[in-house]
PDB file of C-alpha atoms in Angstrom:
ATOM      1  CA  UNK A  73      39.620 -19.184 -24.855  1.00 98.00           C
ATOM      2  CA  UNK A  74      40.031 -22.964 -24.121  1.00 98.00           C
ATOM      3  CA  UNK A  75      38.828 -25.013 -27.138  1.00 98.00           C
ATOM      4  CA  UNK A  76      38.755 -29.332 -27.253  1.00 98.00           C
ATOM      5  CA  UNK A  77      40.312 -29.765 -23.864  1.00 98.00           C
ATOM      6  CA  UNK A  78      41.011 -31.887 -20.799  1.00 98.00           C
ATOM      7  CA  UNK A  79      42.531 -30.349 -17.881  1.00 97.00           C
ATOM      8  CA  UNK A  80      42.839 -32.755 -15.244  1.00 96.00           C
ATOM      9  CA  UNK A  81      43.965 -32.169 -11.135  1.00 95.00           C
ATOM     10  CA  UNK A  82      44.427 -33.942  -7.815  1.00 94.00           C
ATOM     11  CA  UNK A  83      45.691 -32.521  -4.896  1.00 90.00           C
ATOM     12  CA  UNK A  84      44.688 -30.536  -1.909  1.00 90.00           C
ATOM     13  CA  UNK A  85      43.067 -26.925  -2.040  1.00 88.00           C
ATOM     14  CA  UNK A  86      44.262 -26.215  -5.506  1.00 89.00           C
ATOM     15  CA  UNK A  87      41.848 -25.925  -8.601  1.00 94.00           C
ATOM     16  CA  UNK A  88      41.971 -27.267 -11.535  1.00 96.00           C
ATOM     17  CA  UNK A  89      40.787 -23.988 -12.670  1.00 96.00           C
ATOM     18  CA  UNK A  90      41.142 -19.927 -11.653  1.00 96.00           C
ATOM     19  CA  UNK A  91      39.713 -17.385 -13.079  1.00 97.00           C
ATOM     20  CA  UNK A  92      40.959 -13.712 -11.657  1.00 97.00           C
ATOM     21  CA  UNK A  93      41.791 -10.588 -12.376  1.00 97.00           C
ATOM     22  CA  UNK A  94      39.458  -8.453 -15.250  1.00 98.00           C
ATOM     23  CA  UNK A  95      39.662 -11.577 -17.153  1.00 98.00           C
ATOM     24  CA  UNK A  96      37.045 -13.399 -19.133  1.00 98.00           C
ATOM     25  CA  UNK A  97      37.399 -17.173 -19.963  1.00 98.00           C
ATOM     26  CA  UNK A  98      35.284 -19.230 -22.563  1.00 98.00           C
ATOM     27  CA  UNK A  99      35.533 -22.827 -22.692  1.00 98.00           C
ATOM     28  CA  UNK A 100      34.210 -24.881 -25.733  1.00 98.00           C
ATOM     29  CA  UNK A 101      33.621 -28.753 -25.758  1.00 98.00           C
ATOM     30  CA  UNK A 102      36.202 -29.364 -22.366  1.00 98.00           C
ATOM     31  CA  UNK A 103      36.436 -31.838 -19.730  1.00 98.00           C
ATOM     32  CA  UNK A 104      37.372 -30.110 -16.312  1.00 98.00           C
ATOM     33  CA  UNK A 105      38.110 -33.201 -13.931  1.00 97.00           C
ATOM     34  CA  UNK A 106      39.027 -33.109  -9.952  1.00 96.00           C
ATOM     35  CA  UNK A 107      40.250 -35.599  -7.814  1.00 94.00           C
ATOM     36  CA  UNK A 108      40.059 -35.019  -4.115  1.00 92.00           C
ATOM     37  CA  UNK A 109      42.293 -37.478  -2.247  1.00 91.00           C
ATOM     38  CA  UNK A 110      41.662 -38.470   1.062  1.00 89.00           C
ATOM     39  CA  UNK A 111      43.354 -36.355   3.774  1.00 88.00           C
ATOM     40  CA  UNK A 112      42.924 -34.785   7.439  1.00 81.00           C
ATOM     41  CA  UNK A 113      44.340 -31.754   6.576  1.00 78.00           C
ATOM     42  CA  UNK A 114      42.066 -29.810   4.546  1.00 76.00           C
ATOM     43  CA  UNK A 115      38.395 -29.388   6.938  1.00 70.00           C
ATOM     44  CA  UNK A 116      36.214 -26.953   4.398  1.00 73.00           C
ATOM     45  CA  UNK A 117      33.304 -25.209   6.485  1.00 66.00           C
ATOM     46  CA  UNK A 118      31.536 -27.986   8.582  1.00 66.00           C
ATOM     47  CA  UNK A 119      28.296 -25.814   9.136  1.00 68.00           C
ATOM     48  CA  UNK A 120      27.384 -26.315   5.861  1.00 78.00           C
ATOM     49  CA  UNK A 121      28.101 -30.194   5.617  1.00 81.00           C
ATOM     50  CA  UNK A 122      31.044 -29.735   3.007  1.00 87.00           C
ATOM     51  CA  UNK A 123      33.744 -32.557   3.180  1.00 89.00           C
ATOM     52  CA  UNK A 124      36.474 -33.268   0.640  1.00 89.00           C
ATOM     53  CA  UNK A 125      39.717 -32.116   0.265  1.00 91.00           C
ATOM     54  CA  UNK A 126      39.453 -29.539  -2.932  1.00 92.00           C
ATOM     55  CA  UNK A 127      37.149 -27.814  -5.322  1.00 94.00           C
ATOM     56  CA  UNK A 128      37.047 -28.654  -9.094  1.00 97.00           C
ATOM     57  CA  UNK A 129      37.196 -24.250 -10.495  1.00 97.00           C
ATOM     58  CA  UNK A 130      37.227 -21.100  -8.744  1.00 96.00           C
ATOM     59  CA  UNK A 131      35.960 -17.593  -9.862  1.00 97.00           C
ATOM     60  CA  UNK A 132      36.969 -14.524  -8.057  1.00 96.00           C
ATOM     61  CA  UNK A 133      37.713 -10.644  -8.604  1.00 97.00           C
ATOM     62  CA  UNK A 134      36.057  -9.184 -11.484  1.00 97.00           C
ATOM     63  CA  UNK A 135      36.263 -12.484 -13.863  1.00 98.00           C
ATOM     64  CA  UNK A 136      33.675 -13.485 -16.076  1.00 98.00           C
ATOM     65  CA  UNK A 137      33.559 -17.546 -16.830  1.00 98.00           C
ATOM     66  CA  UNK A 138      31.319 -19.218 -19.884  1.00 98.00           C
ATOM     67  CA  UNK A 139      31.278 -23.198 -19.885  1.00 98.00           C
ATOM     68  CA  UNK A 140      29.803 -24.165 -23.108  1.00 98.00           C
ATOM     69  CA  UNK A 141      29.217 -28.058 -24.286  1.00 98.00           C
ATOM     70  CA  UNK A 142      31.390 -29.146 -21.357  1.00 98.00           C
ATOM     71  CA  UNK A 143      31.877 -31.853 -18.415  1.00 98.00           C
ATOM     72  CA  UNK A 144      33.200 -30.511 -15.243  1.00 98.00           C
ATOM     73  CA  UNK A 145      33.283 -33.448 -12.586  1.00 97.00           C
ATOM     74  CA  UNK A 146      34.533 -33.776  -8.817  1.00 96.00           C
ATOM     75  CA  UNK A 147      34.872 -35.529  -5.475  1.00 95.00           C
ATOM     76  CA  UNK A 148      35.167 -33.147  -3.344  1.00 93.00           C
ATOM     77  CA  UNK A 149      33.352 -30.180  -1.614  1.00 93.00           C
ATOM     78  CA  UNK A 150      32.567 -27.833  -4.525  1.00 95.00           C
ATOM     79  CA  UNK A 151      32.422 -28.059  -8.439  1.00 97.00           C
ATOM     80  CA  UNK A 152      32.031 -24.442  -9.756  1.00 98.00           C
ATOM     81  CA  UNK A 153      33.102 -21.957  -7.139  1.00 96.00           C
ATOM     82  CA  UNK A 154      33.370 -18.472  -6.585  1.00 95.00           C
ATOM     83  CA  UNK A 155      35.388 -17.109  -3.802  1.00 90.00           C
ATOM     84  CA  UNK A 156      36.735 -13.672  -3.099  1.00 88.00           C
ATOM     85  CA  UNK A 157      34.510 -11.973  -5.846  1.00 90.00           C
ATOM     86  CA  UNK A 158      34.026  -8.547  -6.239  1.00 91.00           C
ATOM     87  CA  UNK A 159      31.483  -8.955  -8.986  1.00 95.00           C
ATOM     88  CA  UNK A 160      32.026 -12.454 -10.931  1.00 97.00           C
ATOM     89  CA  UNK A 161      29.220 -13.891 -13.565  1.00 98.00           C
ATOM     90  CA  UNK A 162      29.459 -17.763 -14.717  1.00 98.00           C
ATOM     91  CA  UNK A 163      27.338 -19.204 -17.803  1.00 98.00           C
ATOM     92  CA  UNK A 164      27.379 -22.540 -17.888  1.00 98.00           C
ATOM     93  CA  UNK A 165      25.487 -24.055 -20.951  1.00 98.00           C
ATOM     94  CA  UNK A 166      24.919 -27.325 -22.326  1.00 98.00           C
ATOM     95  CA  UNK A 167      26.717 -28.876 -19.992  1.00 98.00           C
ATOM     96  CA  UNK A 168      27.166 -31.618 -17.171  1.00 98.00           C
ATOM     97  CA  UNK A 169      28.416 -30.979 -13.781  1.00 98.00           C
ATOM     98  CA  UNK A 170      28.688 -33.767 -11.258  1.00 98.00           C
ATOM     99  CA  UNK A 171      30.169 -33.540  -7.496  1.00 97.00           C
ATOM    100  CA  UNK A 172      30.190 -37.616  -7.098  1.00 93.00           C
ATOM    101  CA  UNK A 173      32.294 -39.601  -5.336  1.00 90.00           C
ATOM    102  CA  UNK A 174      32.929 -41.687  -1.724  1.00 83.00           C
ATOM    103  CA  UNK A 175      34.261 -38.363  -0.050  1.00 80.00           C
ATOM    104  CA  UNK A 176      32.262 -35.590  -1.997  1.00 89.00           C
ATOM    105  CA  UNK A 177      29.593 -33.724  -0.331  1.00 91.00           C
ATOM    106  CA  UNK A 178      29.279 -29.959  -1.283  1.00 94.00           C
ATOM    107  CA  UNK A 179      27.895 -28.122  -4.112  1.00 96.00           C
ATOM    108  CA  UNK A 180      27.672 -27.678  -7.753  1.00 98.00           C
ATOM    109  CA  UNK A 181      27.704 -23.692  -7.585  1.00 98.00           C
ATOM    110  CA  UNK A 182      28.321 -21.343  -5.325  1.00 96.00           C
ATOM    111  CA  UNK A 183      26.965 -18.249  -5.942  1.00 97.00           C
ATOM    112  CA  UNK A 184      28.373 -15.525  -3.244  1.00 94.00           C
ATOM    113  CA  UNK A 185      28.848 -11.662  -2.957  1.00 91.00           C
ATOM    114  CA  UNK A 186      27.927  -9.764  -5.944  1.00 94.00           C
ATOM    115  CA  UNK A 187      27.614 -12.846  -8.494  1.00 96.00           C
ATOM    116  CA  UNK A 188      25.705 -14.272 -10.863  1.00 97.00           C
ATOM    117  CA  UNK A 189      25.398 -18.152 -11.317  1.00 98.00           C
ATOM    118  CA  UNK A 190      23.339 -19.810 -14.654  1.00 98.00           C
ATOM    119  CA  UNK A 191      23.026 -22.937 -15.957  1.00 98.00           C
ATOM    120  CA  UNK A 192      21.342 -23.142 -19.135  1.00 98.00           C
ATOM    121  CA  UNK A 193      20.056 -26.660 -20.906  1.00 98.00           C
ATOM    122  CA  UNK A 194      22.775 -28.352 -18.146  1.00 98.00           C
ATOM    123  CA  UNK A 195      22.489 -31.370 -16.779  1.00 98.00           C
ATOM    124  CA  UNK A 196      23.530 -31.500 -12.855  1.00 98.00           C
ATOM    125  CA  UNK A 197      23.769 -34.108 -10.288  1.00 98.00           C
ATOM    126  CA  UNK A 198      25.073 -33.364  -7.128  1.00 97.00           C
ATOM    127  CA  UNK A 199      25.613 -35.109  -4.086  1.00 95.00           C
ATOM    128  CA  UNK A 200      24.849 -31.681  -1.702  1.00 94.00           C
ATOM    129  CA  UNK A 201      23.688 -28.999  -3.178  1.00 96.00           C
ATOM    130  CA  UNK A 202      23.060 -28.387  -7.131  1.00 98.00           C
ATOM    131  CA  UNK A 203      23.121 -24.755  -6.751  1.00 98.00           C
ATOM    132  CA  UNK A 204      24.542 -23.018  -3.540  1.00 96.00           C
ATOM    133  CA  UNK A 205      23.350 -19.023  -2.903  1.00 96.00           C
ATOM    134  CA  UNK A 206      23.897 -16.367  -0.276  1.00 89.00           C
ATOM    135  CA  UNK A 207      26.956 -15.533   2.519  1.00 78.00           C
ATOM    136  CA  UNK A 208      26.441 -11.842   2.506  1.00 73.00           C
ATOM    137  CA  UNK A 209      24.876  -8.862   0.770  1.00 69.00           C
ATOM    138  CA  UNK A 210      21.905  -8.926  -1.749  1.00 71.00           C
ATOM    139  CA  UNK A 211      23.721 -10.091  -5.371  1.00 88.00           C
ATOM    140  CA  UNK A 212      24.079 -13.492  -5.199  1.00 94.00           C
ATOM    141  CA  UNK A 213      21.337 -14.402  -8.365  1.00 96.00           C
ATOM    142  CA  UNK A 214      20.878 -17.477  -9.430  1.00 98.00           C
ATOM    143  CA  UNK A 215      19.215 -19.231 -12.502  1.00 98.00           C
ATOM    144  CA  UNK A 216      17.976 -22.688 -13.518  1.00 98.00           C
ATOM    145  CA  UNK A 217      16.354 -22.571 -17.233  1.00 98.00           C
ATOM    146  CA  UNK A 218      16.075 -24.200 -20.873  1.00 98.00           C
ATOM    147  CA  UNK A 219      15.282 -27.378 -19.668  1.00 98.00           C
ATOM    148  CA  UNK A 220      17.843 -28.282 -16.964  1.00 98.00           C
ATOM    149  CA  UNK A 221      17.626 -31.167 -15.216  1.00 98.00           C
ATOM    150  CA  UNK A 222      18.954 -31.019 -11.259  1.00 98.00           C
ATOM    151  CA  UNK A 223      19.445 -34.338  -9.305  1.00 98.00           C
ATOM    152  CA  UNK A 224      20.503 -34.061  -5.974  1.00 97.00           C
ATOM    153  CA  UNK A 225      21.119 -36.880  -2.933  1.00 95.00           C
ATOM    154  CA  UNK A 226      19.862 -33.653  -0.873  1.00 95.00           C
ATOM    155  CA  UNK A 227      18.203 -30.184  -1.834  1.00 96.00           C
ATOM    156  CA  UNK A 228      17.355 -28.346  -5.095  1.00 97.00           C
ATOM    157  CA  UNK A 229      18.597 -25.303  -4.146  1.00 98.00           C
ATOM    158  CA  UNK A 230      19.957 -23.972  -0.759  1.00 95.00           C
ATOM    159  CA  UNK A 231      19.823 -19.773   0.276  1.00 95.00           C
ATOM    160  CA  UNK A 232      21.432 -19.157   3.828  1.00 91.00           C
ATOM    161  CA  UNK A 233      21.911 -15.412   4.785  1.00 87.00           C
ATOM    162  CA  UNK A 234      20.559 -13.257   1.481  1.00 90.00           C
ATOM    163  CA  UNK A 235      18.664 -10.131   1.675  1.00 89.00           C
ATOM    164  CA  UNK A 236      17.193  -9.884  -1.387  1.00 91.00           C
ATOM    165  CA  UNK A 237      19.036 -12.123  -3.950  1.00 94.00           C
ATOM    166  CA  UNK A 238      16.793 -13.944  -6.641  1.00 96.00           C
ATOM    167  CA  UNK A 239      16.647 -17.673  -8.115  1.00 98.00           C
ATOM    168  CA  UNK A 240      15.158 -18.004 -11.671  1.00 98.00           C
ATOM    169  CA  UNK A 241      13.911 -21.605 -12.624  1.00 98.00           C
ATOM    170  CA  UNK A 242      12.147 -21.248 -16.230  1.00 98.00           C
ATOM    171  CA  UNK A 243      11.918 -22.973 -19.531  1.00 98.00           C
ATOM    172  CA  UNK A 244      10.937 -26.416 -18.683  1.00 98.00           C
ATOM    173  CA  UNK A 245      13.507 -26.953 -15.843  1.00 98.00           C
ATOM    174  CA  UNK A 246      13.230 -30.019 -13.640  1.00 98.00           C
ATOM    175  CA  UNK A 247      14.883 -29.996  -9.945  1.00 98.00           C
ATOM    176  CA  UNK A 248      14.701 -33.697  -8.474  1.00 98.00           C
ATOM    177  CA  UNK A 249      15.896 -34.105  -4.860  1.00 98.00           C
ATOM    178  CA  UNK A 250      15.713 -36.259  -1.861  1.00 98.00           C
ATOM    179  CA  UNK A 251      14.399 -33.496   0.429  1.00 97.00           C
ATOM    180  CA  UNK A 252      13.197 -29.988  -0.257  1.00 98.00           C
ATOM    181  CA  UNK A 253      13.247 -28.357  -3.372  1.00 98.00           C
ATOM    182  CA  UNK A 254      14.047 -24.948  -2.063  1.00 98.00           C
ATOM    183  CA  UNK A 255      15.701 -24.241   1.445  1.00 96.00           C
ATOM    184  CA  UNK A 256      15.812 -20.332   2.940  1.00 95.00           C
ATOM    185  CA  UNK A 257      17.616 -20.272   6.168  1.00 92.00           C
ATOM    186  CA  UNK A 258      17.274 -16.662   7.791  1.00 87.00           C
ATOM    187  CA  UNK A 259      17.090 -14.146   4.240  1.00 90.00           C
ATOM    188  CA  UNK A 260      14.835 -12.779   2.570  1.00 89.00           C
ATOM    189  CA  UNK A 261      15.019 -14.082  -0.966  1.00 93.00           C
ATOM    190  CA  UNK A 262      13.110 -13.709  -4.181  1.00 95.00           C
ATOM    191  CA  UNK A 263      12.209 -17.021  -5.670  1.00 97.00           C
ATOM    192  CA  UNK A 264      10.928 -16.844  -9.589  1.00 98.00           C
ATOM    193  CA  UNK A 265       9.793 -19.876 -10.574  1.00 98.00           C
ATOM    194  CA  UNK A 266       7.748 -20.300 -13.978  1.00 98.00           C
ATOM    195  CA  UNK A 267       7.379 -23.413 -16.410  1.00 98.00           C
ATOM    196  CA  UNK A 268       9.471 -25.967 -14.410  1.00 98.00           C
ATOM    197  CA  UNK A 269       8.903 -29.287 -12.584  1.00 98.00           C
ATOM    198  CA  UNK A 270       9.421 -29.894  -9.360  1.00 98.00           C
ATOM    199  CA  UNK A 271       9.996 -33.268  -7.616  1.00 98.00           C
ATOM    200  CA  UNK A 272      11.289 -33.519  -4.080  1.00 98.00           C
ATOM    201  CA  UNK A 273      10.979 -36.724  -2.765  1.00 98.00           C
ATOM    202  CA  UNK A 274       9.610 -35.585   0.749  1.00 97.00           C
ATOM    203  CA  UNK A 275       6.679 -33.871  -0.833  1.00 98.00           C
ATOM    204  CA  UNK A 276       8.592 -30.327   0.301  1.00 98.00           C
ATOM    205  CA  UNK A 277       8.802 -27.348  -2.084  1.00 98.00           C
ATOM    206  CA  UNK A 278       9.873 -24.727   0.380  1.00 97.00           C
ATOM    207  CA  UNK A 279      11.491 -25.167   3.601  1.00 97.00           C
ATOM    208  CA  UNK A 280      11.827 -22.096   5.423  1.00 94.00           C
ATOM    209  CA  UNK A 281      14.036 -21.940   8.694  1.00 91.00           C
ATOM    210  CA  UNK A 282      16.098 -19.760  10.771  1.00 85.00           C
ATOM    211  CA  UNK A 283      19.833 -19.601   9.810  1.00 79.00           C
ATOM    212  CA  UNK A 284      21.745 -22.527  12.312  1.00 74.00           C
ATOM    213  CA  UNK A 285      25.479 -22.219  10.913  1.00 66.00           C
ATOM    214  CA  UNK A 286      27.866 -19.464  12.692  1.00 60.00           C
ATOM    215  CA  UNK A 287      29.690 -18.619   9.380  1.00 59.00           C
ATOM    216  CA  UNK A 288      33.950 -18.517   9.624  1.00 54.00           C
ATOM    217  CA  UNK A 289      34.759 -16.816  12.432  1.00 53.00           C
ATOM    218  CA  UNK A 290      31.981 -16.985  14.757  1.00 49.00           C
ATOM    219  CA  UNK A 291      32.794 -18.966  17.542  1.00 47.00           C
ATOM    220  CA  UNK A 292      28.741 -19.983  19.212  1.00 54.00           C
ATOM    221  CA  UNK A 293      25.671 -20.064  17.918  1.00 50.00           C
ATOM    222  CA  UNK A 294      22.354 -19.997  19.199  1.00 56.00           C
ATOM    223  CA  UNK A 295      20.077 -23.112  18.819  1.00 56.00           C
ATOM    224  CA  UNK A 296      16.978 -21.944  16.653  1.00 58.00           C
ATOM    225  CA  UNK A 297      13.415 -21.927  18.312  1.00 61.00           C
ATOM    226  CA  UNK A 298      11.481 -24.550  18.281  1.00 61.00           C
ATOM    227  CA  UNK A 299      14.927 -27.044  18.156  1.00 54.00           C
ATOM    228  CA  UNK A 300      14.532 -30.238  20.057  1.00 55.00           C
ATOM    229  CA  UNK A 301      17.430 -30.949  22.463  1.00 48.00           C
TER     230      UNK A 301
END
């Protein structure tokens, strides 16, 4: 347990916070704060537009993560990630998150494998992607609810190769983005939506597409139908 606290990090590929193991970590009333400096030697996956040099927290293993009444802040291409997960679950309540910055571009969340990803009464602005879901597999749940508010210089939510996952957005929830509310790329996802606003600013709510990115080791892809060239 991590009570009245600032934790503070710049540097490349390091955290400011891990969570491994069995463990599970509570945080009351902290300030989480990355600073991604500016380097050529850290590329995070292209296919997904990600730049910046580090993430802010990472989850993996069995851990379980509650944020309660805290600010987590970065600049670079993730703020709350999970990585390496066998099964992970993060709570984040009354809280702010913010991925901000002249080199951030990435995501708020990332929910991925067996994993569940919540933000409850949060506030979140994100330049990228407020709430990041899919990889692999079919456990990589999501939920927006109790009157969160989601700005984003991009999507609301993106889901890229899921077979069966599902997003919650409930309880008065607002998701405000420059483009699409809700992007599937090649999965079949479950999308739950109930008592929540939704304001994209291109007049999209979902924008289906086939999956374009090759993952980490592929080394082509195919250009999907219909793509001009």
């Amino acid at each position: 347990t991590i009570n009245n606290s600032e934790i503070k990090l710049k540097g490349l590929k390091r955290t400011a916070l891990h969570n491994g193991g069995d463990s599970i970590t509570t945080l009351n009333n902290c300030r989480i704060i990355s600073e991604s400096p500016a380097s050529e030697e850290v590329v995070p996956l292209w296919a997904l537009g990600l730049s910046g040099t580090n993430r802010v927290s990472q989850l993996c293993d069995n851990a379980t993560v509650y944020y309660n009444n805290c600010y987590i802040q970065g600049n670079g291409w993730g703020t709350l990630a999970i990585d390496g997960g066998k099964r992970v679950r993060m709570y984040v309540k009354d809280s702010t998150v913010e991925l901000s910055g002249p080199r951030a571009r990435g995501y708020g969340a990332f929910s991925i494998g067996d994993a569940l990803v919540s933000y409850d009464n949060c506030t979140v602005n994100v330049q990228g992607y407020p709430l990041l879901m899919g990889g692999h597999g079919n456990q990589q749940n999501g939920e927006i609810t109790n009157g969160s508010v989601i700005n984003s210089t991009l999507y609301g939510v993106m889901i890229f190769r899921d077979s069966g996952s599902e997003l919650k957005v409930s309880k008065g929830a607002t998701l405000n983005s420059a483009s699409s509310t809700f992007v599937v790329k090649g999965s079949h996802s479950y999308l739950n939506i109930d008592n929540a606003k939704l304001n994209p600013d291109n007049g999209v709510i979902l924008q289906l597409m086939d999956n374009d990115e090759p993952g980490m080791t592929a080394s082509r892809f195919i250009v999907p139908i219909g793509a001009d060239l």
